[in-house]
Amino acid sequence: MGSTLTIKTPGDYLLRRDLCSYGYFLLAPNLWNPGDLSLTRPLDLDGGLAVFEISQPTNNRGGPIRALCDRKLSRAEQYEARALIVRMLNLEDAGVREFHKLDQRWKRSGRARLFRSPTFFEDVIKTVTSCNVTWPSTMNMNVRLCEVVNPAFPRASQLARRKPATLRARCSVGYRDQRIVDIAKLFVSGAVDPAWFEDPATPDEDALATLLEMPGVGPYAAANIMQLLGRYAHVALDTESLRHARTVLGWKGDDAPLMKQLKKHYERYADHRFRSYWFELWTDYEARKGPAHTWDPNTSGRTFTAAQLNKAKPKVTKKRRISSGTAR
DNA sequence: GGTAGACCTGGACGC
DNA sequence: GCGTCCAGGTCTACC
């Protein structure tokens, strides 16, 4: 019989809303089960692989999280697993109230928290696999990294000793092969220190500048990793942002001026601008595909391609002029 | 500082 | 079923 962890949540926390808030919940080794509103997720603990089923049995805001494990955990492993799950679910997000004060559009729904990975390293690699590629390919890369290297997601030490050609051939990561290995080596050598990035005392600008020095990390990827660190003052602008500007905000013009306009547009949300931007996109996705907690990772969760999204544009009304994008 | 082209994969589309 | 086109962000070379 396995161990069961019970994790207290903040009074506003709602698993089906707050876990299904960012596309990474659809990426391996996460497996969202829309039927019973639970997440199956293997974790790489000190004592070995452990598979968890994470749910919120009360299905109400503020209800405790239950994490059923497929094996008995030592006390140290329980502590370790708890910390990883808290990070994934963003349970320690201290900015929710401030965000709702700044952007009251999301106060009623309670949207504020963004799902992320149990480790900073996984967030970085997932971001690299999402660059210059369509969403289904990102999904495939993550599935294969887990199949080939580690079912609970590759550790930095594992990727650092892989040959780039192996990752390319077996994980379909393409030209990202060398970059992924190089990033992993930076983590292993200590040149990249996750604790430094996670430390709130580290200035945003320092964190951003250091991210931009990583191979394969440009302006979009760096801004995205920043939000995964809980630093929401930068908007990760990409082609989805342009589509959002044109189809939802109703703007016109060439790419470059639209990008500048977007950047300026979200300045009003100050330290929470990514959240405001993202929930506009996410609301649009849900208008197209239904609530995110109903998405199946094998069917509807794979359909976030530009071609698909351009097919069925939601009506732009004066009242509700928000959103579009890929499921990142 | 700005721009063009290469880098890969897989979905969409035309035949 | 096959071939071709295209989307996607980063990096490098060049002006």
Short mmCIF file of C-alpha atoms (C1' of nucleotides) in Angstrom, two decimals:
data_model
loop_
_atom_site.label_atom_id
_atom_site.label_comp_id
_atom_site.label_asym_id
_atom_site.label_seq_id
_atom_site.Cartn_x
_atom_site.Cartn_y
_atom_site.Cartn_z
CA MET A 1 0.00 0.00 0.00
CA GLY A 2 1.34 3.40 -0.97
CA SER A 3 1.65 6.65 0.93
CA THR A 4 -0.90 9.44 0.86
CA LEU A 5 0.09 13.08 1.26
CA THR A 6 -2.43 15.70 2.26
CA ILE A 7 -1.40 19.24 1.36
CA LYS A 8 -3.19 22.33 2.65
CA THR A 9 -4.05 24.97 0.07
CA PRO A 10 -4.73 28.71 0.22
CA GLY A 11 -8.44 29.55 0.57
CA ASP A 12 -8.79 30.47 -3.11
CA TYR A 13 -7.07 27.43 -4.58
CA LEU A 14 -9.09 25.38 -7.06
CA LEU A 15 -7.19 22.51 -8.67
CA ARG A 16 -9.18 22.16 -11.90
CA ARG A 17 -8.77 25.90 -12.58
CA ASP A 18 -5.27 26.54 -11.26
CA LEU A 19 -3.59 23.38 -12.52
CA CYS A 20 -5.16 23.66 -15.98
CA SER A 21 -3.90 27.21 -16.40
CA TYR A 22 -0.80 26.74 -18.55
CA GLY A 23 -0.06 24.34 -21.40
CA TYR A 24 2.64 22.47 -19.53
CA PHE A 25 -0.08 20.50 -17.75
CA LEU A 26 -0.51 18.74 -21.11
CA LEU A 27 3.18 17.89 -21.48
CA ALA A 28 4.75 14.59 -20.44
CA PRO A 29 5.32 13.31 -17.89
CA ASN A 30 2.21 15.13 -16.68
CA LEU A 31 -0.97 13.25 -17.49
CA TRP A 32 -4.17 15.16 -16.85
CA ASN A 33 -7.25 12.98 -16.44
CA PRO A 34 -10.29 15.08 -17.39
CA GLY A 35 -12.67 12.34 -16.23
CA ASP A 36 -11.78 12.48 -12.57
CA LEU A 37 -9.98 15.85 -12.53
CA SER A 38 -6.70 14.40 -11.36
CA LEU A 39 -3.09 14.63 -12.48
CA THR A 40 -0.94 11.53 -12.75
CA ARG A 41 2.68 12.52 -12.41
CA PRO A 42 5.83 10.48 -11.74
CA LEU A 43 8.47 12.16 -9.59
CA ASP A 44 12.14 11.35 -9.43
CA LEU A 45 12.69 11.13 -5.66
CA ASP A 46 15.87 10.28 -3.77
CA GLY A 47 14.59 6.75 -3.20
CA GLY A 48 13.61 6.25 -6.84
CA LEU A 49 10.64 6.75 -9.10
CA ALA A 50 7.26 7.35 -7.46
CA VAL A 51 4.01 7.88 -9.34
CA PHE A 52 1.47 10.25 -7.82
CA GLU A 53 -2.20 10.85 -8.45
CA ILE A 54 -2.89 14.43 -7.45
CA SER A 55 -6.45 15.61 -6.86
CA GLN A 56 -8.62 17.91 -4.77
CA PRO A 57 -11.33 15.57 -3.46
CA THR A 58 -13.66 18.32 -2.21
CA ASN A 59 -13.53 19.95 -5.65
CA ASN A 60 -14.07 23.27 -3.89
CA ARG A 61 -11.86 26.32 -3.45
CA GLY A 62 -9.46 25.90 -0.58
CA GLY A 63 -9.96 22.15 -0.28
CA PRO A 64 -6.82 20.17 0.56
CA ILE A 65 -4.78 18.44 -2.14
CA ARG A 66 -4.49 14.69 -1.94
CA ALA A 67 -1.45 13.02 -3.49
CA LEU A 68 -1.69 9.24 -3.64
CA CYS A 69 1.63 7.55 -4.24
CA ASP A 70 2.05 4.10 -5.76
CA ARG A 71 4.60 3.11 -3.12
CA LYS A 72 5.50 3.69 0.49
CA LEU A 73 7.57 6.84 0.99
CA SER A 74 10.16 7.53 3.64
CA ARG A 75 9.72 10.66 5.73
CA ALA A 76 12.46 12.39 3.74
CA GLU A 77 10.77 11.44 0.47
CA GLN A 78 7.43 12.73 1.72
CA TYR A 79 9.06 16.07 2.44
CA GLU A 80 10.74 16.06 -0.95
CA ALA A 81 7.56 15.15 -2.84
CA ARG A 82 5.53 17.74 -0.97
CA ALA A 83 7.96 20.51 -1.98
CA LEU A 84 7.87 19.43 -5.64
CA ILE A 85 4.06 19.34 -5.72
CA VAL A 86 3.80 22.73 -4.00
CA ARG A 87 6.05 24.17 -6.71
CA MET A 88 4.04 22.60 -9.53
CA LEU A 89 0.75 23.87 -8.20
CA ASN A 90 2.22 27.26 -7.31
CA LEU A 91 0.61 27.04 -3.86
CA GLU A 92 2.99 29.62 -2.41
CA ASP A 93 2.16 32.34 -4.93
CA ALA A 94 2.03 35.45 -2.76
CA GLY A 95 0.89 37.84 -5.47
CA VAL A 96 -2.67 36.68 -6.11
CA ARG A 97 -4.40 39.46 -4.18
CA GLU A 98 -2.17 42.14 -5.65
CA PHE A 99 -2.83 40.82 -9.16
CA HIS A 100 -6.60 40.94 -8.68
CA LYS A 101 -6.33 44.45 -7.32
CA LEU A 102 -4.38 45.52 -10.39
CA ASP A 103 -6.45 43.66 -12.98
CA GLN A 104 -9.97 43.16 -11.69
CA ARG A 105 -11.11 41.20 -14.74
CA TRP A 106 -9.92 37.98 -13.10
CA LYS A 107 -11.12 38.57 -9.58
CA ARG A 108 -14.45 36.83 -10.02
CA SER A 109 -13.08 33.71 -11.72
CA GLY A 110 -10.13 33.68 -9.36
CA ARG A 111 -7.63 33.12 -12.15
CA ALA A 112 -4.13 34.08 -11.05
CA ARG A 113 -1.95 31.03 -10.49
CA LEU A 114 -0.01 29.38 -13.29
CA PHE A 115 0.92 25.73 -13.40
CA ARG A 116 4.60 24.90 -13.74
CA SER A 117 7.05 22.02 -13.39
CA PRO A 118 8.35 20.50 -10.17
CA THR A 119 11.84 21.82 -10.96
CA PHE A 120 13.35 24.89 -12.56
CA PHE A 121 15.42 22.66 -14.85
CA GLU A 122 12.32 20.97 -16.27
CA ASP A 123 10.73 24.38 -16.90
CA VAL A 124 13.83 25.53 -18.82
CA ILE A 125 13.97 22.42 -21.01
CA LYS A 126 10.22 22.47 -21.64
CA THR A 127 10.54 26.09 -22.75
CA VAL A 128 13.36 25.21 -25.16
CA THR A 129 11.21 22.43 -26.62
CA SER A 130 8.42 24.94 -27.20
CA CYS A 131 10.50 27.35 -29.28
CA ASN A 132 10.27 27.49 -33.05
CA VAL A 133 7.98 24.51 -33.22
CA THR A 134 4.27 23.77 -33.30
CA TRP A 135 2.52 22.57 -30.14
CA PRO A 136 2.11 18.90 -31.20
CA SER A 137 5.87 18.71 -31.80
CA THR A 138 6.52 20.14 -28.35
CA MET A 139 4.28 17.43 -26.93
CA ASN A 140 6.15 14.75 -28.88
CA MET A 141 9.57 15.96 -27.73
CA ASN A 142 8.54 15.81 -24.09
CA VAL A 143 6.98 12.36 -24.49
CA ARG A 144 10.16 11.05 -26.08
CA LEU A 145 12.51 12.66 -23.57
CA CYS A 146 10.58 10.79 -20.88
CA GLU A 147 10.46 7.53 -22.83
CA VAL A 148 14.13 7.56 -23.77
CA VAL A 149 15.84 9.18 -20.78
CA ASN A 150 13.71 9.20 -17.64
CA PRO A 151 9.98 8.52 -17.18
CA ALA A 152 9.81 11.25 -14.51
CA PHE A 153 11.54 13.74 -16.85
CA PRO A 154 15.30 13.75 -17.46
CA ARG A 155 17.56 15.11 -14.76
CA ALA A 156 20.26 17.60 -15.77
CA SER A 157 22.93 15.00 -15.02
CA GLN A 158 21.28 12.56 -17.43
CA LEU A 159 20.96 15.01 -20.31
CA ALA A 160 24.47 16.38 -19.75
CA ARG A 161 26.01 13.01 -20.62
CA ARG A 162 23.80 12.23 -23.60
CA LYS A 163 25.14 12.64 -27.10
CA PRO A 164 23.30 15.42 -28.93
CA ALA A 165 22.84 13.10 -31.92
CA THR A 166 21.01 10.61 -29.71
CA LEU A 167 18.56 13.25 -28.54
CA ARG A 168 18.02 14.35 -32.10
CA ALA A 169 17.46 10.86 -33.45
CA ARG A 170 15.41 9.40 -30.60
CA CYS A 171 13.67 12.42 -29.07
CA SER A 172 12.99 14.48 -32.23
CA VAL A 173 14.44 17.61 -30.70
CA GLY A 174 16.10 18.60 -33.98
CA TYR A 175 18.73 21.34 -33.85
CA ARG A 176 17.92 21.89 -30.14
CA ASP A 177 20.01 18.78 -29.36
CA GLN A 178 23.32 20.54 -28.62
CA ARG A 179 21.59 23.39 -26.81
CA ILE A 180 19.75 21.02 -24.48
CA VAL A 181 22.96 19.18 -23.62
CA ASP A 182 24.81 22.47 -23.07
CA ILE A 183 22.09 23.79 -20.76
CA ALA A 184 22.17 20.55 -18.78
CA LYS A 185 25.94 20.89 -18.41
CA LEU A 186 25.51 24.41 -17.03
CA PHE A 187 23.20 23.03 -14.33
CA VAL A 188 25.50 20.12 -13.51
CA SER A 189 28.59 22.32 -13.26
CA GLY A 190 26.83 24.76 -10.96
CA ALA A 191 27.20 27.62 -13.44
CA VAL A 192 23.41 27.80 -13.29
CA ASP A 193 22.14 27.72 -9.73
CA PRO A 194 18.36 27.14 -9.48
CA ALA A 195 18.30 28.47 -5.90
CA TRP A 196 19.64 31.82 -7.10
CA PHE A 197 16.89 32.11 -9.69
CA GLU A 198 14.19 31.06 -7.23
CA ASP A 199 15.41 33.48 -4.55
CA PRO A 200 13.04 36.49 -4.41
CA ALA A 201 16.03 38.61 -3.41
CA THR A 202 17.57 38.10 -6.85
CA PRO A 203 16.62 41.15 -8.95
CA ASP A 204 14.43 40.44 -11.98
CA GLU A 205 16.81 42.14 -14.36
CA ASP A 206 19.74 40.01 -13.16
CA ALA A 207 17.72 36.82 -13.57
CA LEU A 208 16.59 37.84 -17.05
CA ALA A 209 20.09 38.78 -18.18
CA THR A 210 21.48 35.45 -16.93
CA LEU A 211 18.74 33.49 -18.70
CA LEU A 212 19.56 35.26 -21.96
CA GLU A 213 23.11 33.93 -21.70
CA MET A 214 21.89 30.33 -21.82
CA PRO A 215 22.16 28.59 -25.19
CA GLY A 216 18.82 28.41 -26.98
CA VAL A 217 17.26 31.03 -24.74
CA GLY A 218 16.28 34.24 -26.51
CA PRO A 219 13.88 37.03 -25.54
CA TYR A 220 10.73 34.91 -25.76
CA ALA A 221 12.15 31.92 -23.87
CA ALA A 222 13.72 34.10 -21.19
CA ALA A 223 10.49 35.97 -20.52
CA ASN A 224 8.61 32.69 -20.37
CA ILE A 225 11.05 31.16 -17.92
CA MET A 226 10.76 34.32 -15.84
CA GLN A 227 7.02 33.80 -15.42
CA LEU A 228 7.66 30.16 -14.53
CA LEU A 229 9.87 31.53 -11.76
CA GLY A 230 6.94 33.59 -10.53
CA ARG A 231 8.36 36.79 -12.00
CA TYR A 232 5.50 38.18 -14.05
CA ALA A 233 6.78 41.63 -15.05
CA HIS A 234 7.77 40.55 -18.57
CA VAL A 235 5.43 39.38 -21.31
CA ALA A 236 6.72 36.53 -23.47
CA LEU A 237 5.77 37.88 -26.88
CA ASP A 238 5.68 35.55 -29.88
CA THR A 239 3.65 34.96 -33.01
CA GLU A 240 0.69 34.02 -30.84
CA SER A 241 0.82 37.48 -29.35
CA LEU A 242 0.49 38.95 -32.82
CA ARG A 243 -2.50 36.79 -33.57
CA HIS A 244 -3.98 37.86 -30.25
CA ALA A 245 -3.44 41.51 -31.14
CA ARG A 246 -5.13 41.13 -34.51
CA THR A 247 -7.97 38.74 -33.81
CA VAL A 248 -8.91 39.64 -30.27
CA LEU A 249 -7.70 43.14 -29.57
CA GLY A 250 -8.70 44.07 -33.11
CA TRP A 251 -5.46 45.84 -33.92
CA LYS A 252 -4.00 46.26 -37.40
CA GLY A 253 -0.47 46.72 -38.72
CA ASP A 254 2.85 45.03 -39.35
CA ASP A 255 4.54 42.70 -36.89
CA ALA A 256 7.22 45.01 -35.52
CA PRO A 257 4.96 47.96 -34.60
CA LEU A 258 2.35 45.56 -33.21
CA MET A 259 4.98 44.01 -30.94
CA LYS A 260 5.86 47.47 -29.62
CA GLN A 261 2.20 48.26 -29.15
CA LEU A 262 1.65 45.02 -27.24
CA LYS A 263 4.58 45.72 -24.96
CA LYS A 264 3.24 49.15 -24.17
CA HIS A 265 -0.33 47.88 -23.78
CA TYR A 266 0.53 45.55 -20.90
CA GLU A 267 2.72 48.01 -19.03
CA ARG A 268 -0.35 49.08 -17.06
CA TYR A 269 -0.29 45.69 -15.28
CA ALA A 270 3.19 46.38 -13.93
CA ASP A 271 4.60 43.39 -12.02
CA HIS A 272 1.72 41.18 -13.18
CA ARG A 273 1.66 41.95 -16.88
CA PHE A 274 2.32 38.37 -17.94
CA ARG A 275 -0.69 37.14 -15.97
CA SER A 276 -2.99 39.72 -17.55
CA TYR A 277 -1.73 38.84 -20.99
CA TRP A 278 -1.83 35.11 -20.43
CA PHE A 279 -5.33 34.91 -19.05
CA GLU A 280 -6.59 36.88 -22.01
CA LEU A 281 -5.10 34.16 -24.24
CA TRP A 282 -6.28 31.35 -22.02
CA THR A 283 -9.84 32.69 -21.89
CA ASP A 284 -9.87 32.64 -25.67
CA TYR A 285 -8.60 29.06 -25.80
CA GLU A 286 -11.36 28.03 -23.44
CA ALA A 287 -13.94 29.90 -25.54
CA ARG A 288 -12.79 27.76 -28.49
CA LYS A 289 -12.13 24.41 -26.83
CA GLY A 290 -14.19 24.43 -23.65
CA PRO A 291 -12.85 24.67 -20.10
CA ALA A 292 -9.21 23.60 -19.92
CA HIS A 293 -9.97 20.94 -17.32
CA THR A 294 -12.01 19.09 -19.98
CA TRP A 295 -9.11 18.92 -22.45
CA ASP A 296 -7.76 15.49 -23.16
CA PRO A 297 -3.98 15.48 -23.71
CA ASN A 298 -4.39 12.95 -26.55
CA THR A 299 -7.15 14.72 -28.46
CA SER A 300 -8.29 18.30 -27.82
CA GLY A 301 -5.06 19.09 -26.00
CA ARG A 302 -3.08 18.52 -29.20
CA THR A 303 -5.07 20.89 -31.37
CA PHE A 304 -3.32 24.14 -30.50
CA THR A 305 -1.74 24.91 -33.84
CA ALA A 306 -1.94 28.23 -35.64
CA ALA A 307 -3.82 26.57 -38.49
CA GLN A 308 -6.41 25.11 -36.12
CA LEU A 309 -6.84 28.30 -34.15
CA ASN A 310 -7.18 30.41 -37.27
CA LYS A 311 -9.95 28.15 -38.52
CA ALA A 312 -12.39 28.93 -35.76
CA LYS A 313 -12.08 32.49 -34.66
CA PRO A 314 -14.41 33.46 -31.84
CA LYS A 315 -16.61 36.45 -32.36
CA VAL A 316 -14.99 39.72 -31.36
CA THR A 317 -17.50 41.75 -29.39
CA LYS A 318 -17.25 45.16 -27.81
CA LYS A 319 -17.84 43.65 -24.39
CA ARG A 320 -15.33 40.86 -24.57
CA ARG A 321 -12.28 41.80 -26.59
CA ILE A 322 -9.71 39.41 -25.38
CA SER A 323 -7.44 36.55 -26.42
CA SER A 324 -5.95 33.68 -28.72
CA GLY A 325 -2.70 31.46 -29.02
CA THR A 326 -0.96 28.11 -28.62
CA ALA A 327 -1.31 26.17 -25.42
CA ARG A 328 2.04 26.91 -23.91
"C1'" DG B 1 21.03 48.34 -34.14
"C1'" DG B 2 18.63 46.08 -37.79
"C1'" DT B 3 18.00 42.36 -41.20
"C1'" DA B 4 18.38 37.95 -43.71
"C1'" DG B 5 18.92 33.25 -43.77
"C1'" DA B 6 19.71 28.73 -41.69
"C1'" DC B 7 18.33 25.52 -38.39
"C1'" DC B 8 14.49 20.92 -37.89
"C1'" DT B 9 10.06 18.75 -37.37
"C1'" DG B 10 5.56 17.63 -38.43
"C1'" DG B 11 0.94 19.33 -39.74
"C1'" DA B 12 -1.69 21.02 -43.68
"C1'" DC B 13 -2.62 20.96 -48.27
"C1'" DG B 14 -2.71 19.82 -53.23
"C1'" DC B 15 -2.37 16.36 -56.54
"C1'" DG C 1 0.17 8.00 -50.60
"C1'" DC C 2 3.44 11.28 -51.87
"C1'" DG C 3 5.63 15.72 -52.37
"C1'" DT C 4 5.70 20.46 -51.13
"C1'" DC C 5 4.85 24.33 -48.28
"C1'" DC C 6 4.76 26.53 -44.03
"C1'" DA C 7 4.93 27.74 -38.90
"C1'" DG C 8 7.77 28.45 -35.09
"C1'" DG C 9 12.20 31.33 -31.92
"C1'" DT C 10 17.19 31.56 -31.77
"C1'" DC C 11 21.62 32.26 -33.59
"C1'" DT C 12 25.06 34.02 -36.67
"C1'" DA C 13 26.81 36.78 -40.28
"C1'" DC C 14 26.57 40.81 -42.47
"C1'" DC C 15 25.53 45.72 -43.42
#
